[in-house]
mmCIF file of C-alpha atoms and ligand atoms in Angstrom:
data_model
loop_
_atom_site.group_PDB
_atom_site.id
_atom_site.type_symbol
_atom_site.label_atom_id
_atom_site.label_comp_id
_atom_site.label_asym_id
_atom_site.label_seq_id
_atom_site.Cartn_x
_atom_site.Cartn_y
_atom_site.Cartn_z
ATOM 1 C CA MET P 1 199.262 -71.478 160.961
ATOM 2 C CA ARG P 2 198.175 -72.420 164.447
ATOM 3 C CA ILE P 3 198.230 -76.171 165.072
ATOM 4 C CA PHE P 4 196.602 -78.135 167.888
ATOM 5 C CA SER P 5 196.902 -81.801 168.774
ATOM 6 C CA GLY P 6 196.965 -84.027 171.806
ATOM 7 C CA ILE P 7 197.333 -87.494 173.251
ATOM 8 C CA ARG P 8 195.383 -89.176 176.042
ATOM 9 C CA PRO P 9 197.543 -90.221 178.992
ATOM 10 C CA THR P 10 196.281 -93.812 179.203
ATOM 11 C CA ASN P 11 198.307 -97.009 179.544
ATOM 12 C CA GLU P 12 201.307 -96.969 177.309
ATOM 13 C CA ILE P 13 201.848 -94.752 174.313
ATOM 14 C CA HIS P 14 202.773 -96.893 171.329
ATOM 15 C CA ILE P 15 204.553 -96.703 168.032
ATOM 16 C CA GLY P 16 201.196 -96.147 166.240
ATOM 17 C CA ASN P 17 200.639 -92.934 168.223
ATOM 18 C CA TYR P 18 204.151 -91.880 167.333
ATOM 19 C CA LEU P 19 204.024 -92.672 163.600
ATOM 20 C CA GLY P 20 200.430 -91.478 163.125
ATOM 21 C CA ALA P 21 200.645 -88.253 165.096
ATOM 22 C CA ILE P 22 203.758 -87.154 167.014
ATOM 23 C CA LYS P 23 206.202 -87.643 164.149
ATOM 24 C CA GLN P 24 204.363 -85.009 162.074
ATOM 25 C CA TRP P 25 204.387 -82.571 164.961
ATOM 26 C CA ILE P 26 208.167 -82.345 165.006
ATOM 27 C CA GLU P 27 208.301 -80.972 161.468
ATOM 28 C CA LEU P 28 205.257 -78.754 161.934
ATOM 29 C CA GLN P 29 206.684 -76.955 164.947
ATOM 30 C CA GLU P 30 209.458 -75.452 162.798
ATOM 31 C CA LYS P 31 207.150 -73.191 160.810
ATOM 32 C CA ASN P 32 203.939 -72.978 162.816
ATOM 33 C CA GLU P 33 202.614 -71.988 166.185
ATOM 34 C CA CYS P 34 201.987 -75.366 167.793
ATOM 35 C CA VAL P 35 199.960 -76.240 170.868
ATOM 36 C CA PHE P 36 200.341 -79.830 172.094
ATOM 37 C CA SER P 37 198.197 -81.007 174.951
ATOM 38 C CA ILE P 38 198.190 -83.964 177.310
ATOM 39 C CA VAL P 39 194.455 -84.529 177.291
ATOM 40 C CA ASP P 40 193.710 -85.920 180.743
ATOM 41 C CA LEU P 41 190.025 -84.926 180.659
ATOM 42 C CA HIS P 42 189.610 -87.269 177.714
ATOM 43 C CA ALA P 43 191.562 -90.034 179.450
ATOM 44 C CA ILE P 44 189.060 -90.279 182.310
ATOM 45 C CA THR P 45 186.137 -91.161 180.018
ATOM 46 C CA THR P 46 187.283 -94.798 180.000
ATOM 47 C CA PRO P 47 188.171 -96.868 183.103
ATOM 48 C CA TYR P 48 191.362 -95.560 184.734
ATOM 49 C CA ASN P 49 193.265 -95.589 187.984
ATOM 50 C CA PRO P 50 193.394 -92.140 189.686
ATOM 51 C CA LYS P 51 196.653 -93.098 191.415
ATOM 52 C CA GLN P 52 198.285 -93.781 188.048
ATOM 53 C CA LEU P 53 197.013 -90.711 186.151
ATOM 54 C CA GLN P 54 199.782 -88.266 187.151
ATOM 55 C CA LYS P 55 202.409 -90.868 186.176
ATOM 56 C CA ASP P 56 200.749 -91.335 182.803
ATOM 57 C CA ILE P 57 200.719 -87.557 182.269
ATOM 58 C CA LEU P 58 204.423 -87.417 183.055
ATOM 59 C CA ASN P 59 205.089 -90.272 180.631
ATOM 60 C CA VAL P 60 203.342 -88.434 177.793
ATOM 61 C CA LEU P 61 205.378 -85.324 178.533
ATOM 62 C CA ILE P 62 208.583 -87.396 178.424
ATOM 63 C CA ILE P 63 207.510 -88.833 175.089
ATOM 64 C CA TYR P 64 206.859 -85.382 173.657
ATOM 65 C CA LEU P 65 210.306 -84.210 174.736
ATOM 66 C CA ALA P 66 212.127 -87.392 173.691
ATOM 67 C CA ALA P 67 210.467 -87.264 170.271
ATOM 68 C CA GLY P 68 211.864 -83.783 169.749
ATOM 69 C CA ILE P 69 209.126 -81.350 170.682
ATOM 70 C CA ASP P 70 210.822 -78.194 171.806
ATOM 71 C CA ALA P 71 209.121 -76.576 174.791
ATOM 72 C CA ASP P 72 210.473 -73.171 173.743
ATOM 73 C CA LYS P 73 208.963 -73.362 170.292
ATOM 74 C CA SER P 74 205.745 -75.220 171.071
ATOM 75 C CA ILE P 75 203.270 -74.944 173.909
ATOM 76 C CA ILE P 76 203.073 -78.177 175.910
ATOM 77 C CA PHE P 77 200.425 -78.301 178.617
ATOM 78 C CA VAL P 78 197.970 -80.444 180.544
ATOM 79 C CA GLN P 79 194.372 -79.983 179.357
ATOM 80 C CA SER P 80 192.744 -79.923 182.824
ATOM 81 C CA GLN P 81 195.071 -77.105 183.926
ATOM 82 C CA VAL P 82 193.349 -74.732 181.508
ATOM 83 C CA LYS P 83 189.774 -74.625 182.766
ATOM 84 C CA GLU P 84 188.464 -72.979 179.607
ATOM 85 C CA HIS P 85 188.511 -76.377 177.826
ATOM 86 C CA ALA P 86 185.699 -77.668 180.022
ATOM 87 C CA GLU P 87 183.794 -74.402 179.786
ATOM 88 C CA LEU P 88 183.916 -74.194 176.009
ATOM 89 C CA ALA P 89 182.976 -77.878 175.733
ATOM 90 C CA TRP P 90 179.805 -77.138 177.716
ATOM 91 C CA LEU P 91 178.910 -74.167 175.525
ATOM 92 C CA LEU P 92 179.527 -76.092 172.322
ATOM 93 C CA SER P 93 177.496 -79.044 173.574
ATOM 94 C CA THR P 94 174.436 -76.775 173.477
ATOM 95 C CA ILE P 95 174.748 -76.419 169.693
ATOM 96 C CA THR P 96 175.625 -80.069 168.978
ATOM 97 C CA PRO P 97 172.731 -82.415 168.171
ATOM 98 C CA MET P 98 172.867 -85.797 169.891
ATOM 99 C CA GLY P 99 172.338 -87.451 166.513
ATOM 100 C CA GLU P 100 175.749 -86.224 165.352
ATOM 101 C CA LEU P 101 177.452 -87.688 168.428
ATOM 102 C CA ASN P 102 175.599 -90.966 168.033
ATOM 103 C CA ARG P 103 177.262 -91.461 164.679
ATOM 104 C CA MET P 104 180.824 -91.286 166.041
ATOM 105 C CA THR P 105 182.678 -94.532 165.396
ATOM 106 C CA GLN P 106 184.956 -94.187 168.425
ATOM 107 C CA PHE P 107 181.955 -93.826 170.748
ATOM 108 C CA LYS P 108 180.409 -96.984 169.316
ATOM 109 C CA GLU P 109 183.675 -98.919 169.637
ATOM 110 C CA LYS P 110 184.476 -97.748 173.150
ATOM 111 C CA SER P 111 180.914 -98.407 174.350
ATOM 112 C CA LYS P 112 181.243 -101.965 173.142
ATOM 113 C CA GLU P 113 184.663 -102.347 174.729
ATOM 114 C CA HIS P 114 183.582 -100.969 178.145
ATOM 115 C CA LYS P 115 179.949 -102.033 178.371
ATOM 116 C CA ASP P 116 179.574 -101.055 182.031
ATOM 117 C CA TYR P 117 181.287 -97.679 181.598
ATOM 118 C CA VAL P 118 179.243 -95.940 178.911
ATOM 119 C CA ASN P 119 179.151 -92.514 180.559
ATOM 120 C CA SER P 120 177.914 -89.242 179.110
ATOM 121 C CA GLY P 121 181.485 -87.906 179.148
ATOM 122 C CA LEU P 122 182.380 -90.596 176.624
ATOM 123 C CA PHE P 123 179.399 -89.558 174.513
ATOM 124 C CA ASN P 124 180.451 -85.882 174.678
ATOM 125 C CA TYR P 125 184.126 -86.676 174.097
ATOM 126 C CA PRO P 126 184.104 -85.260 170.534
ATOM 127 C CA VAL P 127 182.622 -81.959 171.774
ATOM 128 C CA LEU P 128 185.486 -81.605 174.249
ATOM 129 C CA MET P 129 187.882 -82.365 171.423
ATOM 130 C CA ALA P 130 186.235 -79.656 169.274
ATOM 131 C CA ALA P 131 186.609 -77.278 172.234
ATOM 132 C CA ASP P 132 190.331 -78.139 172.495
ATOM 133 C CA ILE P 133 190.872 -77.203 168.879
ATOM 134 C CA LEU P 134 188.603 -74.152 168.676
ATOM 135 C CA LEU P 135 189.811 -72.672 171.963
ATOM 136 C CA TYR P 136 193.050 -71.821 170.157
ATOM 137 C CA LYS P 137 191.396 -71.083 166.809
ATOM 138 C CA ALA P 138 193.653 -73.812 165.423
ATOM 139 C CA GLU P 139 193.558 -74.234 161.657
ATOM 140 C CA ALA P 140 195.159 -77.654 161.402
ATOM 141 C CA VAL P 141 195.089 -80.792 163.524
ATOM 142 C CA PRO P 142 197.759 -83.460 162.887
ATOM 143 C CA VAL P 143 196.249 -86.826 163.865
ATOM 144 C CA GLY P 144 196.018 -90.461 162.801
ATOM 145 C CA LYS P 145 193.208 -91.737 160.595
ATOM 146 C CA ASP P 146 190.959 -92.763 163.510
ATOM 147 C CA GLN P 147 190.574 -89.145 164.629
ATOM 148 C CA GLU P 148 189.558 -87.780 161.228
ATOM 149 C CA GLN P 149 185.844 -88.083 161.979
ATOM 150 C CA HIS P 150 186.249 -86.084 165.195
ATOM 151 C CA VAL P 151 188.089 -83.281 163.416
ATOM 152 C CA GLU P 152 185.356 -83.264 160.793
ATOM 153 C CA LEU P 153 182.814 -82.795 163.590
ATOM 154 C CA ALA P 154 184.902 -79.916 164.993
ATOM 155 C CA ARG P 155 184.599 -78.270 161.558
ATOM 156 C CA THR P 156 180.835 -78.706 161.619
ATOM 157 C CA ILE P 157 180.611 -77.245 165.119
ATOM 158 C CA ALA P 158 182.808 -74.268 164.129
ATOM 159 C CA ARG P 159 180.624 -73.607 161.086
ATOM 160 C CA ARG P 160 177.462 -73.847 163.126
ATOM 161 C CA PHE P 161 178.787 -71.480 165.789
ATOM 162 C CA ASN P 162 179.779 -68.945 163.142
ATOM 163 C CA GLN P 163 176.313 -69.084 161.568
ATOM 164 C CA LYS P 164 174.361 -69.013 164.801
ATOM 165 C CA PHE P 165 176.346 -66.317 166.555
ATOM 166 C CA GLN P 166 179.033 -64.379 164.711
ATOM 167 C CA LYS P 167 182.004 -65.490 162.653
ATOM 168 C CA THR P 168 184.569 -66.501 165.261
ATOM 169 C CA PHE P 169 186.321 -69.711 164.280
ATOM 170 C CA SER P 170 188.127 -70.906 161.189
ATOM 171 C CA GLU P 171 187.223 -74.462 160.212
ATOM 172 C CA PRO P 172 190.113 -76.705 161.280
ATOM 173 C CA LYS P 173 191.354 -79.385 158.933
ATOM 174 C CA ALA P 174 192.844 -82.753 159.832
ATOM 175 C CA LEU P 175 196.435 -83.399 158.741
ATOM 176 C CA ILE P 176 196.657 -87.156 158.163
ATOM 177 C CA PRO P 177 200.084 -88.544 157.211
ATOM 178 C CA LYS P 178 200.322 -90.339 153.857
ATOM 179 C CA GLU P 179 202.041 -93.295 155.509
ATOM 180 C CA GLY P 180 201.521 -94.496 159.069
ATOM 181 C CA ALA P 181 198.057 -92.993 159.612
ATOM 182 C CA LYS P 182 196.814 -96.404 160.708
ATOM 183 C CA ILE P 183 199.411 -98.756 162.157
ATOM 184 C CA MET P 184 197.896 -102.170 162.768
ATOM 185 C CA SER P 185 198.010 -104.542 165.738
ATOM 186 C CA LEU P 186 200.914 -107.009 165.818
ATOM 187 C CA VAL P 187 198.562 -109.753 166.953
ATOM 188 C CA ASN P 188 195.746 -109.059 164.508
ATOM 189 C CA PRO P 189 196.920 -106.969 161.546
ATOM 190 C CA LYS P 190 193.358 -106.339 160.425
ATOM 191 C CA LYS P 191 192.757 -104.299 163.572
ATOM 192 C CA LYS P 192 194.245 -100.919 164.505
ATOM 193 C CA MET P 193 197.113 -100.946 167.021
ATOM 194 C CA SER P 194 195.484 -99.770 170.238
ATOM 195 C CA LYS P 195 196.578 -98.893 173.782
ATOM 196 C CA SER P 196 193.634 -100.758 175.235
ATOM 197 C CA ASP P 197 194.600 -104.120 173.684
ATOM 198 C CA GLU P 198 197.003 -106.687 175.123
ATOM 199 C CA PRO P 199 200.642 -105.468 175.373
ATOM 200 C CA LYS P 200 201.987 -107.912 172.773
ATOM 201 C CA SER P 201 199.764 -106.248 170.150
ATOM 202 C CA TYR P 202 201.688 -102.974 170.333
ATOM 203 C CA ILE P 203 205.213 -101.682 170.816
ATOM 204 C CA SER P 204 205.306 -99.176 173.634
ATOM 205 C CA LEU P 205 207.752 -96.312 173.154
ATOM 206 C CA PHE P 206 209.302 -97.339 176.491
ATOM 207 C CA ASP P 207 209.589 -101.072 175.807
ATOM 208 C CA ASN P 208 213.047 -102.469 176.503
ATOM 209 C CA PRO P 209 215.070 -104.213 173.747
ATOM 210 C CA GLU P 210 214.015 -107.725 174.813
ATOM 211 C CA GLN P 211 210.336 -106.792 174.800
ATOM 212 C CA ILE P 212 210.610 -105.177 171.378
ATOM 213 C CA GLN P 213 212.397 -108.210 169.911
ATOM 214 C CA LYS P 214 209.916 -110.643 171.377
ATOM 215 C CA LYS P 215 206.905 -108.726 170.099
ATOM 216 C CA ILE P 216 208.239 -108.283 166.574
ATOM 217 C CA ILE P 217 209.463 -111.859 166.249
ATOM 218 C CA SER P 218 206.074 -113.178 167.331
ATOM 219 C CA ALA P 219 204.070 -110.649 165.257
ATOM 220 C CA LYS P 220 201.457 -112.333 163.119
ATOM 221 C CA THR P 221 202.546 -112.741 159.536
ATOM 222 C CA ASP P 222 200.794 -114.182 156.522
ATOM 223 C CA SER P 223 200.941 -117.367 154.512
ATOM 224 C CA GLY P 224 203.578 -117.469 151.792
ATOM 225 C CA LYS P 225 207.216 -116.469 152.109
ATOM 226 C CA ASP P 226 207.652 -113.230 150.182
ATOM 227 C CA ILE P 227 208.365 -109.941 151.852
ATOM 228 C CA ARG P 228 205.935 -108.023 149.687
ATOM 229 C CA TYR P 229 203.537 -105.163 150.350
ATOM 230 C CA ASN P 230 199.935 -106.211 149.755
ATOM 231 C CA ILE P 231 197.403 -104.885 152.230
ATOM 232 C CA THR P 232 194.633 -107.357 151.425
ATOM 233 C CA LYS P 233 196.651 -110.551 150.925
ATOM 234 C CA LYS P 234 199.516 -109.803 153.308
ATOM 235 C CA PRO P 235 198.266 -107.415 155.999
ATOM 236 C CA GLY P 236 200.844 -108.593 158.579
ATOM 237 C CA ILE P 237 203.933 -108.162 156.415
ATOM 238 C CA SER P 238 202.529 -104.931 154.924
ATOM 239 C CA ASN P 239 202.152 -103.446 158.399
ATOM 240 C CA LEU P 240 205.733 -104.397 159.330
ATOM 241 C CA LEU P 241 206.996 -102.994 156.011
ATOM 242 C CA THR P 242 205.234 -99.701 156.735
ATOM 243 C CA ILE P 243 206.878 -99.478 160.158
ATOM 244 C CA TYR P 244 210.264 -100.420 158.651
ATOM 245 C CA SER P 245 209.914 -97.780 155.977
ATOM 246 C CA LEU P 246 208.897 -94.999 158.375
ATOM 247 C CA LEU P 247 211.695 -95.735 160.831
ATOM 248 C CA THR P 248 214.413 -95.959 158.171
ATOM 249 C CA LYS P 249 212.989 -93.403 155.685
ATOM 250 C CA LYS P 250 213.521 -96.048 152.976
ATOM 251 C CA PRO P 251 210.755 -96.446 150.373
ATOM 252 C CA ILE P 252 208.917 -99.781 150.613
ATOM 253 C CA PRO P 253 210.037 -101.111 147.176
ATOM 254 C CA GLU P 254 213.631 -100.647 148.249
ATOM 255 C CA ILE P 255 213.027 -102.704 151.405
ATOM 256 C CA GLU P 256 211.225 -105.405 149.387
ATOM 257 C CA ASN P 257 214.265 -105.565 147.179
ATOM 258 C CA GLN P 258 216.662 -105.762 150.105
ATOM 259 C CA PHE P 259 214.760 -108.791 151.460
ATOM 260 C CA LYS P 260 214.001 -110.435 148.133
ATOM 261 C CA LYS P 261 215.517 -113.802 148.878
ATOM 262 C CA LYS P 262 215.316 -113.563 152.655
ATOM 263 C CA SER P 263 212.940 -115.159 155.129
ATOM 264 C CA TYR P 264 210.269 -113.593 157.345
ATOM 265 C CA SER P 265 212.475 -114.248 160.329
ATOM 266 C CA GLU P 266 215.474 -112.411 158.832
ATOM 267 C CA PHE P 267 213.236 -109.474 158.003
ATOM 268 C CA LYS P 268 211.792 -109.444 161.513
ATOM 269 C CA LYS P 269 215.246 -109.613 163.095
ATOM 270 C CA SER P 270 216.316 -106.600 161.086
ATOM 271 C CA LEU P 271 213.145 -104.685 161.988
ATOM 272 C CA SER P 272 213.691 -105.527 165.676
ATOM 273 C CA LYS P 273 217.171 -104.061 165.609
ATOM 274 C CA ILE P 274 216.001 -100.910 163.819
ATOM 275 C CA THR P 275 213.153 -100.427 166.279
ATOM 276 C CA VAL P 276 215.364 -101.018 169.330
ATOM 277 C CA ASP P 277 217.828 -98.380 168.071
ATOM 278 C CA TYR P 278 215.109 -95.936 167.076
ATOM 279 C CA LEU P 279 213.431 -96.062 170.472
ATOM 280 C CA GLU P 280 216.655 -95.830 172.491
ATOM 281 C CA PRO P 281 216.253 -92.038 173.112
ATOM 282 C CA PHE P 282 212.803 -92.667 174.627
ATOM 283 C CA ARG P 283 214.178 -95.117 177.187
ATOM 284 C CA ARG P 284 217.137 -92.838 177.934
ATOM 285 C CA LYS P 285 215.005 -89.721 178.294
ATOM 286 C CA GLN P 286 212.598 -91.532 180.588
ATOM 287 C CA LYS P 287 215.421 -92.509 182.929
ATOM 288 C CA GLU P 288 216.829 -89.001 182.896
ATOM 289 C CA LEU P 289 213.600 -87.020 183.300
ATOM 290 C CA LEU P 290 212.137 -89.177 186.040
ATOM 291 C CA THR P 291 214.881 -87.744 188.255
ATOM 292 C CA ARG P 292 214.302 -84.120 187.201
ATOM 293 C CA GLU P 293 210.911 -83.414 188.712
ATOM 294 C CA VAL P 294 211.412 -79.638 189.103
ATOM 295 C CA TYR P 295 212.461 -79.137 185.493
ATOM 296 C CA VAL P 296 209.562 -81.208 184.205
ATOM 297 C CA GLN P 297 206.966 -79.400 186.337
ATOM 298 C CA GLU P 298 208.368 -76.075 185.167
ATOM 299 C CA ILE P 299 207.788 -77.015 181.517
ATOM 300 C CA LEU P 300 204.150 -77.772 182.313
ATOM 301 C CA ARG P 301 203.746 -74.571 184.324
ATOM 302 C CA GLN P 302 205.112 -72.437 181.503
ATOM 303 C CA GLY P 303 202.905 -74.291 179.024
ATOM 304 C CA GLN P 304 199.867 -73.706 181.209
ATOM 305 C CA ILE P 305 200.541 -69.950 181.372
ATOM 306 C CA ARG P 306 201.034 -69.665 177.609
ATOM 307 C CA ALA P 307 197.994 -71.787 176.743
ATOM 308 C CA GLN P 308 195.838 -69.941 179.254
ATOM 309 C CA SER P 309 196.621 -66.541 177.864
ATOM 310 C CA ILE P 310 195.342 -67.570 174.408
ATOM 311 C CA ALA P 311 192.381 -69.526 175.770
ATOM 312 C CA GLN P 312 191.152 -66.797 178.107
ATOM 313 C CA GLU P 313 191.003 -64.189 175.385
ATOM 314 C CA ILE P 314 189.117 -66.436 172.974
ATOM 315 C CA MET P 315 186.768 -67.596 175.716
ATOM 316 C CA GLN P 316 185.850 -64.033 176.590
ATOM 317 C CA ASP P 317 184.985 -63.365 172.966
ATOM 318 C CA VAL P 318 182.870 -66.549 172.794
ATOM 319 C CA ARG P 319 180.986 -65.726 176.006
ATOM 320 C CA GLY P 320 180.154 -62.276 174.705
ATOM 321 C CA LYS P 321 178.935 -63.590 171.361
ATOM 322 C CA MET P 322 176.708 -66.129 173.080
ATOM 323 C CA GLY P 323 175.150 -63.428 175.258
ATOM 324 C CA LEU P 324 176.876 -64.513 178.458
ATOM 325 C CA SER P 325 178.818 -62.043 180.553
HETATM 326 P P1 TYM U 401 194.761 -90.973 171.245
HETATM 327 O O1 TYM U 401 195.408 -90.661 172.533
HETATM 328 O O2 TYM U 401 193.876 -92.156 171.141
HETATM 329 O O3 TYM U 401 195.826 -91.124 170.129
HETATM 330 C C1 TYM U 401 196.798 -90.120 169.941
HETATM 331 C C2 TYM U 401 197.132 -89.992 168.463
HETATM 332 O O4 TYM U 401 197.616 -91.229 167.938
HETATM 333 C C3 TYM U 401 196.892 -91.566 166.766
HETATM 334 N N1 TYM U 401 196.808 -93.032 166.681
HETATM 335 C C4 TYM U 401 197.290 -93.767 165.676
HETATM 336 N N2 TYM U 401 197.912 -93.431 164.533
HETATM 337 C C5 TYM U 401 198.298 -94.429 163.713
HETATM 338 N N3 TYM U 401 198.079 -95.738 163.966
HETATM 339 C C6 TYM U 401 197.446 -96.128 165.096
HETATM 340 N N4 TYM U 401 197.247 -97.413 165.340
HETATM 341 C C7 TYM U 401 197.025 -95.121 166.004
HETATM 342 N N5 TYM U 401 196.389 -95.156 167.206
HETATM 343 C C8 TYM U 401 196.262 -93.860 167.595
HETATM 344 C C9 TYM U 401 195.538 -90.916 166.941
HETATM 345 O O5 TYM U 401 194.890 -90.722 165.703
HETATM 346 C C10 TYM U 401 195.910 -89.610 167.604
HETATM 347 O O6 TYM U 401 196.301 -88.642 166.658
HETATM 348 N N6 TYM U 401 190.926 -87.877 170.781
HETATM 349 C C11 TYM U 401 192.355 -87.939 170.637
HETATM 350 C C12 TYM U 401 193.090 -86.991 171.548
HETATM 351 C C13 TYM U 401 192.633 -85.573 171.443
HETATM 352 C C14 TYM U 401 192.931 -84.684 170.387
HETATM 353 C C15 TYM U 401 192.314 -83.446 170.728
HETATM 354 C C16 TYM U 401 193.640 -84.835 169.195
HETATM 355 C C17 TYM U 401 191.888 -84.886 172.355
HETATM 356 N N7 TYM U 401 191.707 -83.614 171.906
HETATM 357 C C18 TYM U 401 192.385 -82.358 169.886
HETATM 358 C C19 TYM U 401 193.712 -83.715 168.371
HETATM 359 C C20 TYM U 401 193.097 -82.500 168.709
HETATM 360 C C21 TYM U 401 192.783 -89.368 170.975
HETATM 361 O O7 TYM U 401 192.057 -90.115 171.509
HETATM 362 O O8 TYM U 401 194.002 -89.663 170.701
#
């Protein structure tokens, strides 16, 4: 199977991005042809600092490598370095009704969040995402729950293209993990953990041990004392239990049992230690790779060449089918 996924290089990448998306990628790359992008063209649809963008791209690359993505097995590349993404997005936008884009939840949320930055790139964001996926004829897209609607739209666009022109694309399906598809904010556990919220609401993959401890200890918990999973009555503790379970590979009932007579603060202390240890390779790899500029740029150059060779061939086919030369 060919797999495609990506992450926007904006602010700090957090443990929700890791548990919802990247963690699945590591297993998938063993048996599939994987293409993982750093989607900078998506990142610029919300307010950003041009001087910071290249640093953010580098940080995403470091995260991919530290998490265990193997640049020999998988293709890792920067979206804007393969021009065909923008070209295909334009072509697909001509077969995408505005009504379909108007229904996208992320567009509605982001327009509310950045009221003076509602640009047409943000509106067309899902078409560019469909282009990313279809440009490689990817069949599966491992993402968190919030991206499911966009992958569904990519399916619709693929189907429409096949009907209108000739059969070209397979309809990609979203791969949503059973656990961790929606990690919640540490400040408000009824809201998704998000890069655009205040730093204490998420754990960045590069946070240092003190920051991690502080954030977990002050994470919002619920009334009562039991460490018990109950999404509606105990959203705070349930979210922390999910993170605990995913980082330790222990089933939630086993963790509940382990903390049966213990307090919230003992549970949080234990989760802090587990998280600090788990994220140690990210901090180490960041230190190491920031000094190896040539090596890092070479990974991206190789990725660009490999991605381009697939994209160019598919793009030529698409142009021909649409009557362009
Ligand atoms: P982005 O950069 O917002 O998020 C990257 C990935 O992290 C997942 N995610 C979460 N998972 C669990 N809990 C959370 N709180 C959480 N927050 C984010 C997202 O679902 C995503 O998988 N549009 C995409 C990037 C993209 C893309 C693509 C993805 C562009 N083109 C093509 C797949 C295929 C995005 O904004 O991701």
